[in-house]
Short mmCIF file of C-alpha atoms in Angstrom, two decimals:
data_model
loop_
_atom_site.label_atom_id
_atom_site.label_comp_id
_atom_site.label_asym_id
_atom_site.label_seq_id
_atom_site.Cartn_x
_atom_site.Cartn_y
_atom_site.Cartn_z
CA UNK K 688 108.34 70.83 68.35
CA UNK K 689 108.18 72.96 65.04
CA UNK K 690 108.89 77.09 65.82
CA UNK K 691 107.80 78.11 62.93
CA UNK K 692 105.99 77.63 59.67
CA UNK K 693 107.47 79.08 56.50
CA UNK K 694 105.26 79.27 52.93
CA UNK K 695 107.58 80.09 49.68
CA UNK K 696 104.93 81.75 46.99
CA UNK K 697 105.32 83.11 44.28
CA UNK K 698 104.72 82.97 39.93
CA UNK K 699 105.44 79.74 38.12
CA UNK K 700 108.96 79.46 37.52
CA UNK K 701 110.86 81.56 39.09
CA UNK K 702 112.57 78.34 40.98
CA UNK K 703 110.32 78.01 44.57
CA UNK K 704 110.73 74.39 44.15
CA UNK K 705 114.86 74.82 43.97
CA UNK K 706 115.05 77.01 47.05
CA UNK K 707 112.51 74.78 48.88
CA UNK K 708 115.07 71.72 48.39
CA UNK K 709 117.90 74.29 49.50
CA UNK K 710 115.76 75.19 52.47
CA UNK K 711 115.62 71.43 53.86
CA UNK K 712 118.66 70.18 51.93
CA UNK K 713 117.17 67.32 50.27
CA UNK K 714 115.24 67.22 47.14
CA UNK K 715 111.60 66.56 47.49
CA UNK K 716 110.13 69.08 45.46
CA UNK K 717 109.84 68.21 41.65
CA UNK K 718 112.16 70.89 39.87
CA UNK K 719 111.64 71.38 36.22
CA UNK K 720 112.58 74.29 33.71
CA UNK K 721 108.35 74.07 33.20
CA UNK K 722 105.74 76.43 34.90
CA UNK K 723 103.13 74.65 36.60
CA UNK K 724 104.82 71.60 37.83
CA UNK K 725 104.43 72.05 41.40
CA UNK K 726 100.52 72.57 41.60
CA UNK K 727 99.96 71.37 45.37
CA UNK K 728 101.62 72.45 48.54
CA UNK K 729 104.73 70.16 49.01
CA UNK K 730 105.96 69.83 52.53
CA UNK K 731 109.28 69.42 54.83
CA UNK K 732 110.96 70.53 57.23
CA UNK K 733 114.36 72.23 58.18
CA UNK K 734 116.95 73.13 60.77
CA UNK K 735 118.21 76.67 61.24
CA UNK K 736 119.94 78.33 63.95
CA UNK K 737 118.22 75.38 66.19
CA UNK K 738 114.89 76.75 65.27
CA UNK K 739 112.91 73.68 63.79
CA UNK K 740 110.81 74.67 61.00
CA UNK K 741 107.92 73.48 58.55
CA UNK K 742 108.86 74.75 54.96
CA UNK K 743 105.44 74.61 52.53
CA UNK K 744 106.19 74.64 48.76
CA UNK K 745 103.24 76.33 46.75
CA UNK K 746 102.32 76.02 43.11
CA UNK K 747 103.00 79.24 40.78
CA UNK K 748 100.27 82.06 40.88
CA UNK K 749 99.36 83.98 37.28
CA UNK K 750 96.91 86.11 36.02
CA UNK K 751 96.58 83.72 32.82
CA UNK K 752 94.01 81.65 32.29
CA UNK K 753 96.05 78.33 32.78
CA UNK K 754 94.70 75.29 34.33
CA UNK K 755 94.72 74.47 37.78
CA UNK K 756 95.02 78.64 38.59
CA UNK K 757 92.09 78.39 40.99
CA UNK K 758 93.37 75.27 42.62
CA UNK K 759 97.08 77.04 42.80
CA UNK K 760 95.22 80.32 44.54
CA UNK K 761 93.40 78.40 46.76
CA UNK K 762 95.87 76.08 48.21
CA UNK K 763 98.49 78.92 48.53
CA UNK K 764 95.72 81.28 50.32
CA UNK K 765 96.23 78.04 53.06
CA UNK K 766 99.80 77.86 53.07
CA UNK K 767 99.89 81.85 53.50
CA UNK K 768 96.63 81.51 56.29
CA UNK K 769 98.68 78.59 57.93
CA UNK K 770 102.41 80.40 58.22
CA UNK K 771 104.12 82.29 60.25
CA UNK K 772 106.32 83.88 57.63
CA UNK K 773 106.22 83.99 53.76
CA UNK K 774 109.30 84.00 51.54
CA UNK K 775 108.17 85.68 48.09
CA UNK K 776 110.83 84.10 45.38
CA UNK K 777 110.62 86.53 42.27
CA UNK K 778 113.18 85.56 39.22
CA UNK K 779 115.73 88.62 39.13
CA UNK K 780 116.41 88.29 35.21
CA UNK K 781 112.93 88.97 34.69
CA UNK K 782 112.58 92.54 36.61
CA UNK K 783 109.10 93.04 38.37
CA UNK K 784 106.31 91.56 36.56
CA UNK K 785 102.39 92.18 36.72
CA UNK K 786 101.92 88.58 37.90
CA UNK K 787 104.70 89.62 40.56
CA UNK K 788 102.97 92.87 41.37
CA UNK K 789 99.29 90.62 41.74
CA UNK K 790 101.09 88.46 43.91
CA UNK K 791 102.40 91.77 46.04
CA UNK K 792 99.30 92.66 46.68
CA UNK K 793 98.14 89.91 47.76
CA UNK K 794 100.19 89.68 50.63
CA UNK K 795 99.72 92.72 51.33
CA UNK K 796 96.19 92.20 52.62
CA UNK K 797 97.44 89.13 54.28
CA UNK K 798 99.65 91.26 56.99
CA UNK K 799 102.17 88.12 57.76
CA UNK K 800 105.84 89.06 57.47
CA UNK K 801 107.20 88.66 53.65
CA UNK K 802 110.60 88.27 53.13
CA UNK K 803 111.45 88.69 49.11
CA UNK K 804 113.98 86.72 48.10
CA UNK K 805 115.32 87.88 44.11
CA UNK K 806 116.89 84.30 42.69
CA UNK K 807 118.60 83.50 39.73
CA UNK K 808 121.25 86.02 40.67
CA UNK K 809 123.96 84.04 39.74
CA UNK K 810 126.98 86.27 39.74
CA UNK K 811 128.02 89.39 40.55
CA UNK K 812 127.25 91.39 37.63
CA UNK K 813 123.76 90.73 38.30
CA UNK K 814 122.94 91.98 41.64
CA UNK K 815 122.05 95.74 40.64
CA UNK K 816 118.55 93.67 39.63
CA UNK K 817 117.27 93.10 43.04
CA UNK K 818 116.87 97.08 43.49
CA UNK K 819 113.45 97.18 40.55
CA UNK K 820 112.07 94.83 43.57
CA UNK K 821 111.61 97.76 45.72
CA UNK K 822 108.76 99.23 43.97
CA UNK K 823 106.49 96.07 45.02
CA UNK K 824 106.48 97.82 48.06
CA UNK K 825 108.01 95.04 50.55
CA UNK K 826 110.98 94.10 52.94
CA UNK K 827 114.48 94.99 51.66
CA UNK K 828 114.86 92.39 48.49
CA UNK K 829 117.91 89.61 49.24
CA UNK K 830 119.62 88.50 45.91
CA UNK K 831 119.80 84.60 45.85
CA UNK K 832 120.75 81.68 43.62
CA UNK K 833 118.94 78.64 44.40
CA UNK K 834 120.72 77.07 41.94
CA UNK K 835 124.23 77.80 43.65
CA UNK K 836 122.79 77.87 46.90
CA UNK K 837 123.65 81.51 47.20
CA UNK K 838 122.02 83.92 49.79
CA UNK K 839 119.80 80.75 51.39
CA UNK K 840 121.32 81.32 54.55
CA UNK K 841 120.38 85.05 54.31
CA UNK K 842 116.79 84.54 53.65
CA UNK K 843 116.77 81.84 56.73
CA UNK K 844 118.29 84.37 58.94
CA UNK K 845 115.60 87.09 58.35
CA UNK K 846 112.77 84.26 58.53
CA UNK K 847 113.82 83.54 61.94
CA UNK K 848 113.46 87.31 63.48
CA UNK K 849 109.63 87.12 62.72
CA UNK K 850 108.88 83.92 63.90
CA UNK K 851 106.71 83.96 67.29
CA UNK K 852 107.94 83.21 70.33
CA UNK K 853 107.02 79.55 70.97
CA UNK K 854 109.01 78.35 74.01
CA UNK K 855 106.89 78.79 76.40
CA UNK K 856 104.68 75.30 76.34
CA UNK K 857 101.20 76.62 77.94
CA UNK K 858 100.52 72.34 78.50
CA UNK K 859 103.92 72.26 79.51
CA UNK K 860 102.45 70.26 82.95
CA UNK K 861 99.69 67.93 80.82
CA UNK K 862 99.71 65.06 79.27
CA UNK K 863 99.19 65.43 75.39
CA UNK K 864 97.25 63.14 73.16
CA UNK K 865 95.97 63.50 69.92
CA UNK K 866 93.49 61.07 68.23
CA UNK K 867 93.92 60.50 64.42
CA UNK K 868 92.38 58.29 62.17
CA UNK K 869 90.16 58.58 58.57
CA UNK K 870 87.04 60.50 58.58
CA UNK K 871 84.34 59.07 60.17
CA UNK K 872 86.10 56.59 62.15
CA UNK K 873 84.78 58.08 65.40
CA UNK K 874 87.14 60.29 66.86
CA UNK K 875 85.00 63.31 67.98
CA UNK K 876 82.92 61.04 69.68
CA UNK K 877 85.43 59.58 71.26
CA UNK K 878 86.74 62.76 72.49
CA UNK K 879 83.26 63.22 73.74
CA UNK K 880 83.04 60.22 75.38
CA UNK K 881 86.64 60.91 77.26
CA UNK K 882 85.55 64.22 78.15
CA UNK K 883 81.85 63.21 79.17
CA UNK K 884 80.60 65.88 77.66
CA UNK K 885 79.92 67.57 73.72
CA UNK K 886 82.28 69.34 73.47
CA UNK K 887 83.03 68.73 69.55
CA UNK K 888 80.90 68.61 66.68
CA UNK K 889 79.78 64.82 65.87
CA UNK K 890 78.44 64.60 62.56
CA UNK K 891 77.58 61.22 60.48
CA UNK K 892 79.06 63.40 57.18
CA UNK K 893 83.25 62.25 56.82
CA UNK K 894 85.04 65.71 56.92
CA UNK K 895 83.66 67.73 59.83
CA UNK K 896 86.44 68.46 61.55
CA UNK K 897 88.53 70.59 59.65
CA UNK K 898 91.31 71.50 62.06
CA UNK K 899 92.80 70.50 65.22
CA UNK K 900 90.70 71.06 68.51
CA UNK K 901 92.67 71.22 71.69
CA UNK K 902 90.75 70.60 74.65
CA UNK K 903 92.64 70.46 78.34
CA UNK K 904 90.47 69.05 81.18
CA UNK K 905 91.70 67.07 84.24
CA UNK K 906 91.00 64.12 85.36
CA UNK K 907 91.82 62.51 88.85
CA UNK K 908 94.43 65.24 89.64
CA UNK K 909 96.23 64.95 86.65
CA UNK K 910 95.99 67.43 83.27
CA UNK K 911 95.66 66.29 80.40
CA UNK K 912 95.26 68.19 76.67
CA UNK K 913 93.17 65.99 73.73
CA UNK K 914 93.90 67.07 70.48
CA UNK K 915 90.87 65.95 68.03
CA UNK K 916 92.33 66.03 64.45
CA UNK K 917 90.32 66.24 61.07
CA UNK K 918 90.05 62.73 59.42
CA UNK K 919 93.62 61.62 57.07
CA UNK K 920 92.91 60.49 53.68
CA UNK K 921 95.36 59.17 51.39
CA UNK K 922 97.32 61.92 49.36
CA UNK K 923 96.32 61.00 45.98
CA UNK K 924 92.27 60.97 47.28
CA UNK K 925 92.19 64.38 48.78
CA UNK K 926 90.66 66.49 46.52
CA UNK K 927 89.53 68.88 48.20
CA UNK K 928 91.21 71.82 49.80
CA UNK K 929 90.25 72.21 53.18
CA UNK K 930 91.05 68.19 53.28
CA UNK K 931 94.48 69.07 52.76
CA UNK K 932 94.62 71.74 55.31
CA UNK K 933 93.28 69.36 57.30
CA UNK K 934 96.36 66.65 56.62
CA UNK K 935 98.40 69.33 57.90
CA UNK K 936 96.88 70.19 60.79
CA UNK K 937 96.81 66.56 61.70
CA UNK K 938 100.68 66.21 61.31
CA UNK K 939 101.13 69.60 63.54
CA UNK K 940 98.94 67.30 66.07
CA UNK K 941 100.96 64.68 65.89
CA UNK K 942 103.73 66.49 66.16
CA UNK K 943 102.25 68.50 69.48
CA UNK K 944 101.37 65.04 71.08
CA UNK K 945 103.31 63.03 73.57
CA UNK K 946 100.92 59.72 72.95
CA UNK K 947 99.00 59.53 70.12
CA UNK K 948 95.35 56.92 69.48
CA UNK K 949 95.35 55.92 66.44
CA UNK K 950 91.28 54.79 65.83
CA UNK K 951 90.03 51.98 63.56
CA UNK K 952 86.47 51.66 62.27
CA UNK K 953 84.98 48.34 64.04
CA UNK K 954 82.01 48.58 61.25
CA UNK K 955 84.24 48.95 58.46
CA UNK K 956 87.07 46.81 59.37
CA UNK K 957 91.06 47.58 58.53
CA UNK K 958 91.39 49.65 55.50
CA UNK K 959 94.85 49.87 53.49
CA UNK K 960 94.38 53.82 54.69
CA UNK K 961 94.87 52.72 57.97
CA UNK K 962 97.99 51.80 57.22
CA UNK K 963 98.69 55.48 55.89
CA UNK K 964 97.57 56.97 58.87
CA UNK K 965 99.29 55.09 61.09
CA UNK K 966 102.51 55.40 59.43
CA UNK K 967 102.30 59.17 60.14
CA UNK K 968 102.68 58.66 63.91
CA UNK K 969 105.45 55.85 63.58
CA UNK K 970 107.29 58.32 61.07
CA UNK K 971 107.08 60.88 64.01
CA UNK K 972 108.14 58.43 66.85
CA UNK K 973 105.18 58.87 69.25
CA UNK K 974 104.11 56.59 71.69
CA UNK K 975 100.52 55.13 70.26
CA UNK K 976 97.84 53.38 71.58
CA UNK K 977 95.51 51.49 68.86
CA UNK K 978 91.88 52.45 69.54
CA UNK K 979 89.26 49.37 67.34
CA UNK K 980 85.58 51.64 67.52
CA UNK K 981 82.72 51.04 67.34
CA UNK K 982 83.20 47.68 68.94
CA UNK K 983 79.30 47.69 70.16
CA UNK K 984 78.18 46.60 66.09
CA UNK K 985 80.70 43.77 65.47
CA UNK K 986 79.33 40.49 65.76
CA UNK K 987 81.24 38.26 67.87
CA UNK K 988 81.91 34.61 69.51
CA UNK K 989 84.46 34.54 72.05
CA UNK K 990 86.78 34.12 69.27
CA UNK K 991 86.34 37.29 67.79
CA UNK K 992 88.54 39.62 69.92
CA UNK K 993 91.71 37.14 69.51
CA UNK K 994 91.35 37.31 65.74
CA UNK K 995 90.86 40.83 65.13
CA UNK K 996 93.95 41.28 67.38
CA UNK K 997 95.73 38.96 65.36
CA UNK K 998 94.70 40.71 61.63
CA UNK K 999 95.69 44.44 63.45
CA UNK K 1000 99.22 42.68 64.08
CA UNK K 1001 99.70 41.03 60.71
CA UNK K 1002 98.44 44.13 59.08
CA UNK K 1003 100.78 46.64 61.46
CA UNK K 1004 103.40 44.62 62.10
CA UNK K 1005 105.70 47.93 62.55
CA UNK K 1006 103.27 49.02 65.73
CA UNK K 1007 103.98 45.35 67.40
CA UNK K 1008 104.55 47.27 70.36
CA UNK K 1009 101.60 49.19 71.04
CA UNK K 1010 98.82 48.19 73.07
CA UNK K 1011 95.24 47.22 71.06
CA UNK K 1012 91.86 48.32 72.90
CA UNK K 1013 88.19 47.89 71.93
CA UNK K 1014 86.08 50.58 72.80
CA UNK K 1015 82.35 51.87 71.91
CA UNK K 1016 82.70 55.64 72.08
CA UNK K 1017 78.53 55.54 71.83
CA UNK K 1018 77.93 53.21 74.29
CA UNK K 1019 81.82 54.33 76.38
CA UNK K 1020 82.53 50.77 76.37
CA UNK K 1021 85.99 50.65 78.03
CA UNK K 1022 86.31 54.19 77.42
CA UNK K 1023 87.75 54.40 80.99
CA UNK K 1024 90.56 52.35 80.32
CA UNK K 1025 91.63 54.83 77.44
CA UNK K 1026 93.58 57.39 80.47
CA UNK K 1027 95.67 55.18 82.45
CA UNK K 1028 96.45 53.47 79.20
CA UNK K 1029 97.56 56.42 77.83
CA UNK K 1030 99.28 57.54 81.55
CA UNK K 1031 101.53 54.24 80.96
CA UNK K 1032 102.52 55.05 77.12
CA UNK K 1033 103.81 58.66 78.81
CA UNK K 1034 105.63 56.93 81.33
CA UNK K 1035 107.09 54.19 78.85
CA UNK K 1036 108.03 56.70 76.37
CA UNK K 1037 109.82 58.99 79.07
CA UNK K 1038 111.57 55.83 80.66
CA UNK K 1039 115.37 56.73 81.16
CA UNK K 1040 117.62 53.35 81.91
CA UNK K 1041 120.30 53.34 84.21
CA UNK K 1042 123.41 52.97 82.36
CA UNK K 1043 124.98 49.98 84.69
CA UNK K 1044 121.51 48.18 84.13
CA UNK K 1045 121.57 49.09 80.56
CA UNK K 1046 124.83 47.25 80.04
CA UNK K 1047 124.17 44.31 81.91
CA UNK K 1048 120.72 43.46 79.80
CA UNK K 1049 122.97 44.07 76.36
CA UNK K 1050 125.79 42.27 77.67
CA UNK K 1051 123.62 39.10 78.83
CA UNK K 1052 122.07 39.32 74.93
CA UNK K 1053 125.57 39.07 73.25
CA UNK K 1054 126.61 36.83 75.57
CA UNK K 1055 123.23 34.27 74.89
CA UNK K 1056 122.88 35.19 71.64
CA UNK K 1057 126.17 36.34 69.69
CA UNK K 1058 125.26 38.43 66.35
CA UNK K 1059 126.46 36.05 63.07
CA UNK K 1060 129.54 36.40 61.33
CA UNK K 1061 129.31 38.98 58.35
CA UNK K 1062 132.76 37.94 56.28
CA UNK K 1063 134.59 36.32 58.80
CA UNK K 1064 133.83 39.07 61.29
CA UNK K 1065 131.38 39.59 64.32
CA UNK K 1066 129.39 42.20 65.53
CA UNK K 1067 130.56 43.19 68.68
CA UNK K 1068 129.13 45.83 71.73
CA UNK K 1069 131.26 47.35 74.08
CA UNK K 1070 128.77 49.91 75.84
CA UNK K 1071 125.59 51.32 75.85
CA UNK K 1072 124.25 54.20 76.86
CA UNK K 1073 120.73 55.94 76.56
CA UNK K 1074 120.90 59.42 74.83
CA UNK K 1075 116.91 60.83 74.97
CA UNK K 1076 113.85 59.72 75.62
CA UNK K 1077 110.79 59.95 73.90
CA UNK K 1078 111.15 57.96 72.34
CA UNK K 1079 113.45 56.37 73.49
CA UNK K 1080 116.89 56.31 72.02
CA UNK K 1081 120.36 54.09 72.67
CA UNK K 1082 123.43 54.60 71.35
CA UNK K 1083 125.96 51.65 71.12
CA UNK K 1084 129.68 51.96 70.77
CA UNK K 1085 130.81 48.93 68.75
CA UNK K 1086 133.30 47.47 66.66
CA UNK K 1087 131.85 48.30 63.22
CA UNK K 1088 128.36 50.02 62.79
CA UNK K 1089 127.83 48.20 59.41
CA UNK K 1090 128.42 44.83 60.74
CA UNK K 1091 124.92 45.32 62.66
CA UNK K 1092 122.51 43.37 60.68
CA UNK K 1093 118.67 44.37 61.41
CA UNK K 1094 117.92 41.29 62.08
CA UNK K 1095 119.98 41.30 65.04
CA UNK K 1096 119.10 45.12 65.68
CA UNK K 1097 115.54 43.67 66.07
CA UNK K 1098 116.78 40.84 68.40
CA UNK K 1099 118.43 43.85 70.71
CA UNK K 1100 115.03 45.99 70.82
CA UNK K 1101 113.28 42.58 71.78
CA UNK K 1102 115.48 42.60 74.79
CA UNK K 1103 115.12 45.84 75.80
CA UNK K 1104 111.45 45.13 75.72
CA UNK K 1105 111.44 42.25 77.77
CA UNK K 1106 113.40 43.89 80.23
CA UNK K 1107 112.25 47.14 80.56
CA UNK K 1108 108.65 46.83 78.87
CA UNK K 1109 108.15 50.29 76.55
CA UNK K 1110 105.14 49.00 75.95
CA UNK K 1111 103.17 51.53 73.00
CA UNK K 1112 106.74 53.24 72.57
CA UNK K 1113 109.29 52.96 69.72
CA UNK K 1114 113.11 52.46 70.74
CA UNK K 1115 115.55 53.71 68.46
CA UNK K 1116 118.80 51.88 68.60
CA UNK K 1117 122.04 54.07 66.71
CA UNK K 1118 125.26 51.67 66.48
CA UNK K 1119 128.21 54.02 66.45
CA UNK K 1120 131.84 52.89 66.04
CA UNK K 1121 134.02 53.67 69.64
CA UNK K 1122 136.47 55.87 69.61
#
């Protein structure tokens, strides 16, 4: 569950990119001496003071007429819209320019916390420049070197006192599942469908839903929340802005989910996009469900159903584990099956193992199937225990973590399915050496 969404704006150059890679400690942003190199939003996340957060890196805003300006503005009006907090990076050898003072009053009218954080003070002697950043009339300016990964922790600290309070879970009691998929696939309608009623927007046009609709309804005493998400296209095809609001939207959907349907186009057949868009719920470790629409206008024998299930699991052999079902949102074809389908993903993905049962399945798999010999030496397990669920997660306490060959790794998951079914769950299996 993210707690908070951070944006980091500011004028080309003044190192957003650096402190973004200090803010989730790894470098994804591209960090050059040039302006202008980070022209989209860029995001990750980060741990601080157990508060998980989404970090969004922003391309520079100037009042030159540079390229891309009006594509910079627009896609960090989103990131600002979209936050909870905004971290203004200004470059403290520089002193307050008019592009800073622009950027000021810009958010300004947007009336979301700013904290200003003054980088490139490297040492000491520099620090009386922060105090020119008071007259862009904001918060109390923190003197920071991205570079030296001074002052982060500062700036993280004051982020976290304006972040809203998100611990209470107002679904806390449903059951939530979020339907992704490209545009046009079908997914309002299937959310119709579900629901019995319109209550989204179906349009033949790819793209109408922009955000994330949440609708709760209940259905044989139990609650349930459906989360419709805007179409995902592939990164390097979304052009347009709102598209790429819409990407992250879907990912805070995903995210909010405990099961998520994952809907192919019947008509149109598996697309290498699918592949894309499915990753993004694997990547998360939801339980999914894989939805085929639009099953009503493919022509078929009695053949046809085995060998379309056979091309999903060649083409996702990473999702070997989730269930397949062919629906007709327009004609609600199986629809009804969708809900206790999705009721035994919940219960697979929130399956805790007794430990004594646990042991016995992974001692009966070493014991009928011994892991190979890596250099004269063996793999061995001498307990298991399960650490978390959804999804699922065992630890093992072995003999040497690196001796533990994936092959094998995949050998002990297929146990753990056969015994215990987690059908439309991942398992994550951690080999740890014992102490």
């Amino acid at each position: 569950m993210i707690d908070g969404i951070i944006a980091i704006v500011g004028r080309p150059n003044v190192g957003k990119s650096t402190i973004f890679n200090r803010f989730i400690q790894e470098r994804l942003s591209i960090v050059e001496d040039t302006p202008g190199i980070t022209r989209d939003r860029i995001y990750g996340k980060a741990t601080w003071l157990t508060k998980e957060l989404r970090i969004i890196d922003t391309g520079g805003i100037q009042l030159l007429d540079q390229p891309f300006q009006e594509e910079i503005k627009a896609q960090v009006d989103i990131a600002i819209e979209e936050s909870d907090v905004i971290v203004f990076v200004v470059n403290g050898n520089d002193g307050v320019t008019n592009d800073d003072m622009y950027i000021a009053k810009l958010l300004q009218k947007a009336n979301k916390p700013v904290v200003l954080a003054v980088n490139k003070i490297d040492d000491s002697n520099k620090k009386l420049n922060i105090y020119e950043f008071y007259n862009l009339g904001l918060s109390d300016p923190i003197a920071v070197s991205g570079i030296h990964g001074i002052g982060i922790g500062d700036v993280l600290d004051e982020c976290i006192k304006y972040l809203p309070n998100k611990s209470i879970n107002e679904y806390e009691d449903s059951i939530k599942f979020a339907i992704i998929g490209q545009p046009n696939v079908g997914k309002s309608s299937l959310v119709n469908a579900i629901l019995n009623e319109d209550r989204v927007i179906v349009s033949n046009i790819e793209g109408t839903t922009r955000d994330a609709i949440d609708t709760p309804f209940s259905k044989d005493g139990k609650d349930y929340v459906v989360i419709d998400t805007a179409g995902i296209r592939k990164k390097g095809k979304v052009y347009e802005n709102v598209e790429k609001y819409s990407v992250l939207r879907a990912m805070s959907a995903i995210e909010r989910a405990d099961v998520i349907l994952f809907v192919i186009d019947g008509e149109k057949g598996i697309r290498e996009q699918d592949k894309h868009v499915a990753g993004y719920a694997y990547e998360a470790g939801k339980g999914i469900i894989i939805v085929y629409n639009k099953w009503d206008t493919v022509e078929k024998d009695t053949h046809t159903i085995n060998e379309v299930t056979n091309k999903i699991r060649n083409e996702f052999v990473y999702l070997s584990y989730a269930p397949i079902i062919f629906v007709s949102a327009l004609t609600k074809q199986r629809v009804n099956a969708l809900l206790p389908l999705i009721d035994q993903v919940y219960t697979n993905c929130n399956l805790r193992i007794d430990t004594s049962i646990l042991n016995e399945v992974i001692l009966d798999a070493q014991l009928q199937t011994p892991a190979p010999a890596i250099n004269g030496k063996r793999f061995k397990i001498s307990y298991a225990t399960q650490v978390s669920v959804a999804c699922p997660t065992f630890v093992l306490s072995v003999n040497d973590p690196k001796l533990l060959h994936f092959s094998y790794q995949r050998y002990l998951e297929n146990k753990l399915r056969e015994s215990f079914g987690f059908e439309g769950t991942p398992i994550k299996i951690i080999a740890r050496k014992k102490g």
